N, CA, C and O atoms as a Maestro MAE file, in Angstrom:
{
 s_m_m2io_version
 :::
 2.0.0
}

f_m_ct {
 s_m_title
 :::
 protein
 m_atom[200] {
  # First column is atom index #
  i_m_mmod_type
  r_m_x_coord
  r_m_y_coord
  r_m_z_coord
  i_m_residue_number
  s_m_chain_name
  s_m_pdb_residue_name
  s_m_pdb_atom_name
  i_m_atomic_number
  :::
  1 25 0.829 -1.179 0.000 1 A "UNK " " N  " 7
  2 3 0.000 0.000 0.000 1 A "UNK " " CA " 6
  3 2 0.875 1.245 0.000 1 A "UNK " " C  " 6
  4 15 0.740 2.146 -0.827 1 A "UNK " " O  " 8
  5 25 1.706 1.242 0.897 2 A "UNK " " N  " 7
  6 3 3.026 2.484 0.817 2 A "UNK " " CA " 6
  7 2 4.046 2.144 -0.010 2 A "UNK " " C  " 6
  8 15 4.369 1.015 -0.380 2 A "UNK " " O  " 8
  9 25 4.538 3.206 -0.279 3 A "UNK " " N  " 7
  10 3 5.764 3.007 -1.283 3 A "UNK " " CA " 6
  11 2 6.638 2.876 -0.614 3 A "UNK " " C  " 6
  12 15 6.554 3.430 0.482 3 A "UNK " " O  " 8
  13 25 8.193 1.904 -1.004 4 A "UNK " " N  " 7
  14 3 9.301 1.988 -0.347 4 A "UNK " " CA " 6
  15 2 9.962 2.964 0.267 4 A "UNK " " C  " 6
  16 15 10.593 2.799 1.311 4 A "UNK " " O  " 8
  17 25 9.839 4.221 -0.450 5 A "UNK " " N  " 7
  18 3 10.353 5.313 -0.273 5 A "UNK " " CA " 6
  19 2 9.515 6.051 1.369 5 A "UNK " " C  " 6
  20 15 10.012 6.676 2.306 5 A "UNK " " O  " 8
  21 25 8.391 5.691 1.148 6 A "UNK " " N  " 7
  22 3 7.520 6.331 2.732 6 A "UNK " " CA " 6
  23 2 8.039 5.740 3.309 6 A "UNK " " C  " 6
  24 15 8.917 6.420 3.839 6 A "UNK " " O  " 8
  25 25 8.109 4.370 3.729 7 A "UNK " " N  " 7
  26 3 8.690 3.712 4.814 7 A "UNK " " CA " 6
  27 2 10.063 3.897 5.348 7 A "UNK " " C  " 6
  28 15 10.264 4.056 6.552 7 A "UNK " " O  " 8
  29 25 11.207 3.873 4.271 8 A "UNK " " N  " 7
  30 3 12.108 4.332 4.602 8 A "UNK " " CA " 6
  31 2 12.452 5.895 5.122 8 A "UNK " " C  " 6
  32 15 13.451 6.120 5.805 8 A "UNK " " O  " 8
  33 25 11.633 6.808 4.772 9 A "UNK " " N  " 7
  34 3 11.611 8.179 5.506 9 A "UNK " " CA " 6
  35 2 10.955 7.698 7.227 9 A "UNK " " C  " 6
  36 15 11.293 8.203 8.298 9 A "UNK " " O  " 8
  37 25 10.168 6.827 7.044 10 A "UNK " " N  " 7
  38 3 9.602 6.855 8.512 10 A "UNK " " CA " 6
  39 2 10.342 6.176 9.021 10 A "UNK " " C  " 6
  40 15 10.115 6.409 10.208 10 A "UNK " " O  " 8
  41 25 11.540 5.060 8.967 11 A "UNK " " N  " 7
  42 3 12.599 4.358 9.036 11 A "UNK " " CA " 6
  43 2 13.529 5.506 10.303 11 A "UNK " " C  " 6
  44 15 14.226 5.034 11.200 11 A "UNK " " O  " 8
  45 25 13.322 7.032 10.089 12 A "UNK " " N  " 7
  46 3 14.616 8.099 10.477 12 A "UNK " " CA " 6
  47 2 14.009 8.617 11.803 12 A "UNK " " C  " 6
  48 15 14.556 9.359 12.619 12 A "UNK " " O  " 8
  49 25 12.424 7.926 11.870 13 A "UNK " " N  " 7
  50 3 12.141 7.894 13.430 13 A "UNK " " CA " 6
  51 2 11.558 7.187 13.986 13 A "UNK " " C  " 6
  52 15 11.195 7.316 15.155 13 A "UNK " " O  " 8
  53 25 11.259 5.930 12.976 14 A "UNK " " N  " 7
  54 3 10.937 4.774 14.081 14 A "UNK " " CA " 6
  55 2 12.221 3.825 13.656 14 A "UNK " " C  " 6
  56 15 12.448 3.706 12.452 14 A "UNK " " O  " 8
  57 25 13.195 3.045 14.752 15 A "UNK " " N  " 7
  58 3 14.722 2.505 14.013 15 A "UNK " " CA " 6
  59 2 14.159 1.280 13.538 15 A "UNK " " C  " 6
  60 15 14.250 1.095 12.324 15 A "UNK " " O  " 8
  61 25 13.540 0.312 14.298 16 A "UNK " " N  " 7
  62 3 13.119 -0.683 13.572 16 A "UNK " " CA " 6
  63 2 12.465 -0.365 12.851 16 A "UNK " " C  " 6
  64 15 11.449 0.328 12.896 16 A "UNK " " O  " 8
  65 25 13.325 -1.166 11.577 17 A "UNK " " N  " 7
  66 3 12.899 -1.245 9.957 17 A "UNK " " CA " 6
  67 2 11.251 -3.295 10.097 17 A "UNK " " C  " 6
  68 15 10.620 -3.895 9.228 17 A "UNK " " O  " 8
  69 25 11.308 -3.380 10.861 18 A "UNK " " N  " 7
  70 3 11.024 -4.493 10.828 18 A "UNK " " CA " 6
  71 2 9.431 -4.332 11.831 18 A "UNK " " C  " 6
  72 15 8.284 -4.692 11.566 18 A "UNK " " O  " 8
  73 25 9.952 -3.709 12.904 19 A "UNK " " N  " 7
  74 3 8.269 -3.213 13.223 19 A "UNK " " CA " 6
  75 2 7.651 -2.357 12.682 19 A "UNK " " C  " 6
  76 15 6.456 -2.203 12.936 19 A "UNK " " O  " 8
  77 25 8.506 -1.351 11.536 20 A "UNK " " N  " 7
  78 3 7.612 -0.609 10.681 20 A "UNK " " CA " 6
  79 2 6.712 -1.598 9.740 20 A "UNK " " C  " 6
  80 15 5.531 -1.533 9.400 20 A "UNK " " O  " 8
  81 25 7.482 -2.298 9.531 21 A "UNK " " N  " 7
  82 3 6.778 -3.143 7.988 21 A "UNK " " CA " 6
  83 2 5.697 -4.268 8.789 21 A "UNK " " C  " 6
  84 15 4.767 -4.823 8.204 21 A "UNK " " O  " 8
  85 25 5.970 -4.427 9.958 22 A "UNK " " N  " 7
  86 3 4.663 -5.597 10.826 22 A "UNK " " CA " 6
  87 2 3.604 -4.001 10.773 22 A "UNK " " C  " 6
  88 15 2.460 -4.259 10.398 22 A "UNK " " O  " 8
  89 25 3.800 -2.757 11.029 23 A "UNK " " N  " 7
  90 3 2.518 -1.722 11.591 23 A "UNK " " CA " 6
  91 2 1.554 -1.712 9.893 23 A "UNK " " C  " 6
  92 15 0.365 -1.614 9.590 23 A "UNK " " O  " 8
  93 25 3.152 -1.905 8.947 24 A "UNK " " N  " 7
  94 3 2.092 -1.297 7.650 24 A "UNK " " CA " 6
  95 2 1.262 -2.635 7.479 24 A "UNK " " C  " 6
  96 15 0.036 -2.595 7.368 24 A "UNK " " O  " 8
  97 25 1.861 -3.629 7.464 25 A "UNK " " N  " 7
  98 3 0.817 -5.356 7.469 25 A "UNK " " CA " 6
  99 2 0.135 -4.850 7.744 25 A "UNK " " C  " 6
  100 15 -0.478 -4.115 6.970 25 A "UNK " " O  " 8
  101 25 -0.215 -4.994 9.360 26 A "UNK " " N  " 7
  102 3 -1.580 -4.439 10.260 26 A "UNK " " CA " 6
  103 2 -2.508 -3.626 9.787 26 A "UNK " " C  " 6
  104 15 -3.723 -3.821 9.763 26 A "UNK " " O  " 8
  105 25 -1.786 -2.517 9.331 27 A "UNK " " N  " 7
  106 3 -2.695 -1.672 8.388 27 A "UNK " " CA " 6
  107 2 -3.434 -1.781 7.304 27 A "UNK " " C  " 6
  108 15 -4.559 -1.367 7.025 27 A "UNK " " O  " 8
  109 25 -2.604 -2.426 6.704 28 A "UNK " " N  " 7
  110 3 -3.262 -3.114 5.030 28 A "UNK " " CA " 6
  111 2 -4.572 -4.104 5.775 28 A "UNK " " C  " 6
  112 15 -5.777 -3.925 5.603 28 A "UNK " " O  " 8
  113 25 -4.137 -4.817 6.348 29 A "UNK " " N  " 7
  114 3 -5.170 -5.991 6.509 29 A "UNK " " CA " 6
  115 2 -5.949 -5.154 6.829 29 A "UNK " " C  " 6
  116 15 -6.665 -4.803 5.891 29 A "UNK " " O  " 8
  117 25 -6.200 -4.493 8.080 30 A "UNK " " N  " 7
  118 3 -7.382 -3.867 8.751 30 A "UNK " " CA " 6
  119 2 -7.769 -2.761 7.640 30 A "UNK " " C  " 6
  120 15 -8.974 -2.517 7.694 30 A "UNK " " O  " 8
  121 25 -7.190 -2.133 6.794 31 A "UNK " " N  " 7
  122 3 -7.780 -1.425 5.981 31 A "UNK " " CA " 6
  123 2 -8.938 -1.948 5.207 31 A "UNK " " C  " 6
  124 15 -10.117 -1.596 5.181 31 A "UNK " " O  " 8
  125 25 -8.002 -3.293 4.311 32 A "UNK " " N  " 7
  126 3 -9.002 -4.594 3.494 32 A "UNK " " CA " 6
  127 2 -10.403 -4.902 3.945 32 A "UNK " " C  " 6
  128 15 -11.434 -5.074 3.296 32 A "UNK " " O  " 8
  129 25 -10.078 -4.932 5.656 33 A "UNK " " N  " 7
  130 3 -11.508 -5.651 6.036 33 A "UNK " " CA " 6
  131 2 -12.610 -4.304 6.126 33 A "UNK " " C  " 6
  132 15 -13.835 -4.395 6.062 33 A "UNK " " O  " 8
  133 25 -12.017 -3.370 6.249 34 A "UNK " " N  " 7
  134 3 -12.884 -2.061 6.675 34 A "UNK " " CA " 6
  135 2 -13.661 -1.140 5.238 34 A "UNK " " C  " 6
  136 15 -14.708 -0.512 5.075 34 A "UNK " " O  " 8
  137 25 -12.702 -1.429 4.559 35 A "UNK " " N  " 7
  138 3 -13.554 -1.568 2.549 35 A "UNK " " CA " 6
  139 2 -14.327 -2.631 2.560 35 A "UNK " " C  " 6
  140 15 -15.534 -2.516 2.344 35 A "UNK " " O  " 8
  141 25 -13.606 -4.112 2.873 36 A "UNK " " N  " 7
  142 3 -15.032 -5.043 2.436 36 A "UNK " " CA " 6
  143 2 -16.150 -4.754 3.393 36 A "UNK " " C  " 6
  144 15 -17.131 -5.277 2.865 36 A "UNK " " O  " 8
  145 25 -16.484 -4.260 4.396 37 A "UNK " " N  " 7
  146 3 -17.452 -4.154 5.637 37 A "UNK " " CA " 6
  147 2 -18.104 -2.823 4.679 37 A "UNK " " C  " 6
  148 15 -19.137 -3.051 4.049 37 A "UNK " " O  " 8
  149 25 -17.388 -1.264 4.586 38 A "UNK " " N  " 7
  150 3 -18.063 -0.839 3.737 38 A "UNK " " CA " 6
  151 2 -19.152 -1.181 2.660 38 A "UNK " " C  " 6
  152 15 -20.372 -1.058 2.551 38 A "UNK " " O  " 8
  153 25 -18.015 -1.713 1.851 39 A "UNK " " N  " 7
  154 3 -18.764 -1.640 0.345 39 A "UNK " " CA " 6
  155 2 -20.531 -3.198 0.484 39 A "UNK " " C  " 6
  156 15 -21.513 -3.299 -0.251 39 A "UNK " " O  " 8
  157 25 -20.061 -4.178 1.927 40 A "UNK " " N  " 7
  158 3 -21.121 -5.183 2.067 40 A "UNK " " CA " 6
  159 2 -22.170 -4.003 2.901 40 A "UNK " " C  " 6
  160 15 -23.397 -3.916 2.841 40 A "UNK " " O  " 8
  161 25 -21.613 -3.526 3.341 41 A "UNK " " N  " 7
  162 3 -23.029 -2.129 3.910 41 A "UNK " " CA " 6
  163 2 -23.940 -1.274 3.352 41 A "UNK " " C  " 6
  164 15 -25.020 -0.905 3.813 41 A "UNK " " O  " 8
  165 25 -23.221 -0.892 1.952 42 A "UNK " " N  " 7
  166 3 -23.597 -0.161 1.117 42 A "UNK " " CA " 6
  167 2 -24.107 -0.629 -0.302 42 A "UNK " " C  " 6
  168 15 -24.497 0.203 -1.120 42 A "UNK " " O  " 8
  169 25 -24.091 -2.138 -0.603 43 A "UNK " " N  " 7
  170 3 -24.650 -2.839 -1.462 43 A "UNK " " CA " 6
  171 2 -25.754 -3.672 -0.497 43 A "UNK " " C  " 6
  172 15 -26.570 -4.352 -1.119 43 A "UNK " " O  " 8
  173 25 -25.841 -3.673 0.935 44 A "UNK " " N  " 7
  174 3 -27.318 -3.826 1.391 44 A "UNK " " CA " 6
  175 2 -27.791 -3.395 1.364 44 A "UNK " " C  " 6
  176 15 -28.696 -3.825 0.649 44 A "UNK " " O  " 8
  177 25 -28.085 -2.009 1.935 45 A "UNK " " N  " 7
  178 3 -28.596 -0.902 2.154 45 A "UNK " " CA " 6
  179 2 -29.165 -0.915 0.357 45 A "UNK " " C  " 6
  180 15 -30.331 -1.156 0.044 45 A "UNK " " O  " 8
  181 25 -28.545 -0.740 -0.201 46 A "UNK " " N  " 7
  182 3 -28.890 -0.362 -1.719 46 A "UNK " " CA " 6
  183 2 -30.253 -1.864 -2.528 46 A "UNK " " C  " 6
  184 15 -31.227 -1.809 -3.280 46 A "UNK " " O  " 8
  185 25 -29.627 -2.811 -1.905 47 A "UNK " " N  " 7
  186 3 -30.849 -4.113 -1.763 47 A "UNK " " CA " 6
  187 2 -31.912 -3.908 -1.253 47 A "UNK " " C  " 6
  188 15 -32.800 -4.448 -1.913 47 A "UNK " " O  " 8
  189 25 -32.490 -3.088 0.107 48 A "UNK " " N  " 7
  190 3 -33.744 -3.049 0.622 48 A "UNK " " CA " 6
  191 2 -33.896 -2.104 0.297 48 A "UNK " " C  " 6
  192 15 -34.753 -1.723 1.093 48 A "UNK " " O  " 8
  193 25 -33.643 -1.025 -0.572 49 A "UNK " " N  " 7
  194 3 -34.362 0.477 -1.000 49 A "UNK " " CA " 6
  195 2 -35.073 -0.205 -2.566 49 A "UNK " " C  " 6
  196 15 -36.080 0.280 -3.082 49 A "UNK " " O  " 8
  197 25 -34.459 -1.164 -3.032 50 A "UNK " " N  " 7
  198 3 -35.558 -1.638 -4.267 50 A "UNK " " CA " 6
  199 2 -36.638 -2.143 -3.865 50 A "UNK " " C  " 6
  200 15 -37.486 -2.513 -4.677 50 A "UNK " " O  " 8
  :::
 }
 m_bond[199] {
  # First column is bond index #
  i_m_from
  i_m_to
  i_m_order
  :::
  1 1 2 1
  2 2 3 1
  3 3 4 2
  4 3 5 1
  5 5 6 1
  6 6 7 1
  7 7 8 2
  8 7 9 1
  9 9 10 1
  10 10 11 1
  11 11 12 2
  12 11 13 1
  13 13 14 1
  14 14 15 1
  15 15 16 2
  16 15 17 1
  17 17 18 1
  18 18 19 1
  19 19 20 2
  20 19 21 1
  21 21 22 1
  22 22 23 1
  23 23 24 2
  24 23 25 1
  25 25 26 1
  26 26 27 1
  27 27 28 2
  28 27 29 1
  29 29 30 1
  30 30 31 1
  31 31 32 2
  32 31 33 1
  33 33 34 1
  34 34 35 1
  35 35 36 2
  36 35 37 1
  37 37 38 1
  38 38 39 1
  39 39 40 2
  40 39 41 1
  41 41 42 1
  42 42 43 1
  43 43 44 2
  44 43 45 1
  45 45 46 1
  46 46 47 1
  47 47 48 2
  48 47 49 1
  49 49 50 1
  50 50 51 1
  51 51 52 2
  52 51 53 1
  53 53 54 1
  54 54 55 1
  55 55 56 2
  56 55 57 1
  57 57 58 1
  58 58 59 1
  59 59 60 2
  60 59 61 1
  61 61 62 1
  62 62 63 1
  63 63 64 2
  64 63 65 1
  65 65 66 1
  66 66 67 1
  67 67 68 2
  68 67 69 1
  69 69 70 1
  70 70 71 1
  71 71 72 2
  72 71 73 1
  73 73 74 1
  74 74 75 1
  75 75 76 2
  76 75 77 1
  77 77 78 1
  78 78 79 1
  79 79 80 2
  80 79 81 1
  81 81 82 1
  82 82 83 1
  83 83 84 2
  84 83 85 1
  85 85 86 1
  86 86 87 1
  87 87 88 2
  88 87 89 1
  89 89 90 1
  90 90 91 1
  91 91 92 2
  92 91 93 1
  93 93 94 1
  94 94 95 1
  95 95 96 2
  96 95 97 1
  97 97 98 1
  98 98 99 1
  99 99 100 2
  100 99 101 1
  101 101 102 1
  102 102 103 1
  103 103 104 2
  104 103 105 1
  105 105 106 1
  106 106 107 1
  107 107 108 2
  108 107 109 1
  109 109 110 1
  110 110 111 1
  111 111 112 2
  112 111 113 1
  113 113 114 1
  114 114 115 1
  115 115 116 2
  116 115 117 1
  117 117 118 1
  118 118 119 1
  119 119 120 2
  120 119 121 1
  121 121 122 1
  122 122 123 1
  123 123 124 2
  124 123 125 1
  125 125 126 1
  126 126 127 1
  127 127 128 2
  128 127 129 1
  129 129 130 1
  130 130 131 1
  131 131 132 2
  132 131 133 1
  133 133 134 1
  134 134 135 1
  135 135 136 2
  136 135 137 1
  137 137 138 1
  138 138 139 1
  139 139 140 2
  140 139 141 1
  141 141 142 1
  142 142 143 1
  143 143 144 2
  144 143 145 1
  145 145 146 1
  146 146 147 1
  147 147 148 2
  148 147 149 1
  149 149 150 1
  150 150 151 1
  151 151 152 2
  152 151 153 1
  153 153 154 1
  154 154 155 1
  155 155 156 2
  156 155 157 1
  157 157 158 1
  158 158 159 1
  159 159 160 2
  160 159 161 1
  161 161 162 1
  162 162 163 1
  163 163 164 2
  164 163 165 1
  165 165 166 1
  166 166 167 1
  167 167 168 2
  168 167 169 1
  169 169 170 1
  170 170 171 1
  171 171 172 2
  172 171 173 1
  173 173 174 1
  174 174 175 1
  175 175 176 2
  176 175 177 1
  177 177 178 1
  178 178 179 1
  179 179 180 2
  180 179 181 1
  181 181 182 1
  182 182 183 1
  183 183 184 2
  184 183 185 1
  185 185 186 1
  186 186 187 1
  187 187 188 2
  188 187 189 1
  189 189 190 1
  190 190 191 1
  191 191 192 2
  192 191 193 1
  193 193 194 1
  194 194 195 1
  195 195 196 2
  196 195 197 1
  197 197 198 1
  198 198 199 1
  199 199 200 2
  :::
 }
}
């Protein structure tokens, strides 16, 4: 989701290079599930208005 280049700037204040890249995981995943929860909310919603 981030480019190499973000991470490594955030690299110059967080030192682990290795718990940065476990926070961006975390992120991606929880992002993934929080679009699919969206978009299944908003194609129901759009089901009981027909």
């Amino acid at each position: 989701m981030f480019e190499g280049g973000f991470l490594q700037g955030l690299s110059l204040y967080i030192v682990d290079m290795c718990l940065l890249k476990n926070i961006n995981n975390e992120f991606v995943v929880y992002f993934n599930q929080l679009i699919k929860a969206l978009v299944m909310e908003c194609l129901t919603r759009i089901y009981y208005l027909q």
